[in-house]
């Protein structure tokens, strides 16, 4: 009997946030995980939304993302609401991930902090009997936070040296968002 693929769900604030955990995602993909991503905002403050979604789709192909969910909430205005959190519950129940990767709860960016709060609450409520119309309850086994903008206080470091070149390709695919300072910072972390 063939083993069922293990599933990952990344819950990100913006269309380029998966770069922060791209090396880890590639490593997990290569060990048999299937990647899905939910992006909460349209990223309009960072440029043309349609262009950014196109960049994200190309980056998703490189990562091997199975399904993408775009919620197109207001960029730089992402806030927790029961309604939005329940929409995320529905995705968690649909995907049924073993692993959820969230934004860092202490990140500098307000949308990243809000995405963490929305995501962690959705993971908790997805495991309960609340709102049965949103799907069968699902308990996620592992929840991790990705690195991000300052401050970074890692509790787990994953060696992704093998994926350095592919991760740098991710930066190139998000060309509307990349600046050399971000690339230099990322290289310094490897």
PDB file of N, CA, C and O in Angstrom, residues 13-14 75-76 104 106-114 149-150:
ATOM      1  N   UNK A  13       0.697  36.369   4.786  1.00  0.00           N
ATOM      2  CA  UNK A  13       0.017  37.658   4.656  1.00  0.00           C
ATOM      3  C   UNK A  13       0.071  38.175   3.226  1.00  0.00           C
ATOM      4  O   UNK A  13      -0.901  38.726   2.728  1.00  0.00           O
ATOM      5  N   UNK A  14       1.219  37.999   2.569  1.00  0.00           N
ATOM      6  CA  UNK A  14       1.464  38.615   1.262  1.00  0.00           C
ATOM      7  C   UNK A  14       1.906  37.586   0.232  1.00  0.00           C
ATOM      8  O   UNK A  14       2.328  36.487   0.576  1.00  0.00           O
ATOM      9  N   UNK A  75      -4.149  45.072   1.982  1.00  0.00           N
ATOM     10  CA  UNK A  75      -2.733  45.119   2.332  1.00  0.00           C
ATOM     11  C   UNK A  75      -2.497  46.285   3.284  1.00  0.00           C
ATOM     12  O   UNK A  75      -3.060  47.369   3.108  1.00  0.00           O
ATOM     13  N   UNK A  76      -1.695  46.070   4.291  1.00  0.00           N
ATOM     14  CA  UNK A  76      -1.419  47.035   5.372  1.00  0.00           C
ATOM     15  C   UNK A  76      -2.676  47.388   6.164  1.00  0.00           C
ATOM     16  O   UNK A  76      -2.733  48.389   6.844  1.00  0.00           O
ATOM     17  N   UNK A 104       5.587  34.898  11.638  1.00  0.00           N
ATOM     18  CA  UNK A 104       6.082  34.988  13.016  1.00  0.00           C
ATOM     19  C   UNK A 104       5.218  35.945  13.829  1.00  0.00           C
ATOM     20  O   UNK A 104       4.896  37.046  13.377  1.00  0.00           O
ATOM     21  N   UNK A 106       5.852  37.761  16.305  1.00  0.00           N
ATOM     22  CA  UNK A 106       6.505  38.991  16.766  1.00  0.00           C
ATOM     23  C   UNK A 106       7.140  39.776  15.621  1.00  0.00           C
ATOM     24  O   UNK A 106       7.993  40.628  15.841  1.00  0.00           O
ATOM     25  N   UNK A 107       6.731  39.492  14.410  1.00  0.00           N
ATOM     26  CA  UNK A 107       7.294  40.141  13.230  1.00  0.00           C
ATOM     27  C   UNK A 107       7.061  41.650  13.268  1.00  0.00           C
ATOM     28  O   UNK A 107       6.088  42.132  13.848  1.00  0.00           O
ATOM     29  N   UNK A 108       7.914  42.375  12.608  1.00  0.00           N
ATOM     30  CA  UNK A 108       7.839  43.829  12.503  1.00  0.00           C
ATOM     31  C   UNK A 108       6.582  44.288  11.757  1.00  0.00           C
ATOM     32  O   UNK A 108       5.959  45.285  12.086  1.00  0.00           O
ATOM     33  N   UNK A 109       6.193  43.537  10.735  1.00  0.00           N
ATOM     34  CA  UNK A 109       5.107  43.958   9.845  1.00  0.00           C
ATOM     35  C   UNK A 109       3.744  43.663  10.487  1.00  0.00           C
ATOM     36  O   UNK A 109       3.472  42.529  10.883  1.00  0.00           O
ATOM     37  N   UNK A 110       2.844  44.658  10.550  1.00  0.00           N
ATOM     38  CA  UNK A 110       1.542  44.433  11.192  1.00  0.00           C
ATOM     39  C   UNK A 110       0.686  43.377  10.491  1.00  0.00           C
ATOM     40  O   UNK A 110      -0.054  42.643  11.155  1.00  0.00           O
ATOM     41  N   UNK A 111       0.775  43.265   9.168  1.00  0.00           N
ATOM     42  CA  UNK A 111       0.019  42.228   8.465  1.00  0.00           C
ATOM     43  C   UNK A 111       0.528  40.834   8.831  1.00  0.00           C
ATOM     44  O   UNK A 111      -0.241  39.877   8.903  1.00  0.00           O
ATOM     45  N   UNK A 112       1.837  40.709   9.060  1.00  0.00           N
ATOM     46  CA  UNK A 112       2.399  39.411   9.426  1.00  0.00           C
ATOM     47  C   UNK A 112       1.896  38.981  10.805  1.00  0.00           C
ATOM     48  O   UNK A 112       1.526  37.817  11.006  1.00  0.00           O
ATOM     49  N   UNK A 113       1.869  39.932  11.737  1.00  0.00           N
ATOM     50  CA  UNK A 113       1.358  39.613  13.080  1.00  0.00           C
ATOM     51  C   UNK A 113      -0.121  39.245  13.023  1.00  0.00           C
ATOM     52  O   UNK A 113      -0.569  38.305  13.681  1.00  0.00           O
ATOM     53  N   UNK A 114      -0.890  39.976  12.231  1.00  0.00           N
ATOM     54  CA  UNK A 114      -2.321  39.673  12.085  1.00  0.00           C
ATOM     55  C   UNK A 114      -2.511  38.301  11.430  1.00  0.00           C
ATOM     56  O   UNK A 114      -3.390  37.532  11.841  1.00  0.00           O
ATOM     57  N   UNK A 149      10.613  39.576   8.979  1.00  0.00           N
ATOM     58  CA  UNK A 149      11.263  40.853   9.227  1.00  0.00           C
ATOM     59  C   UNK A 149      11.621  40.932  10.712  1.00  0.00           C
ATOM     60  O   UNK A 149      11.110  40.186  11.529  1.00  0.00           O
ATOM     61  N   UNK A 150      12.493  41.814  11.041  1.00  0.00           N
ATOM     62  CA  UNK A 150      12.969  41.927  12.428  1.00  0.00           C
ATOM     63  C   UNK A 150      11.825  42.088  13.400  1.00  0.00           C
ATOM     64  O   UNK A 150      10.838  42.710  13.064  1.00  0.00           O
TER      65      UNK A 150
END
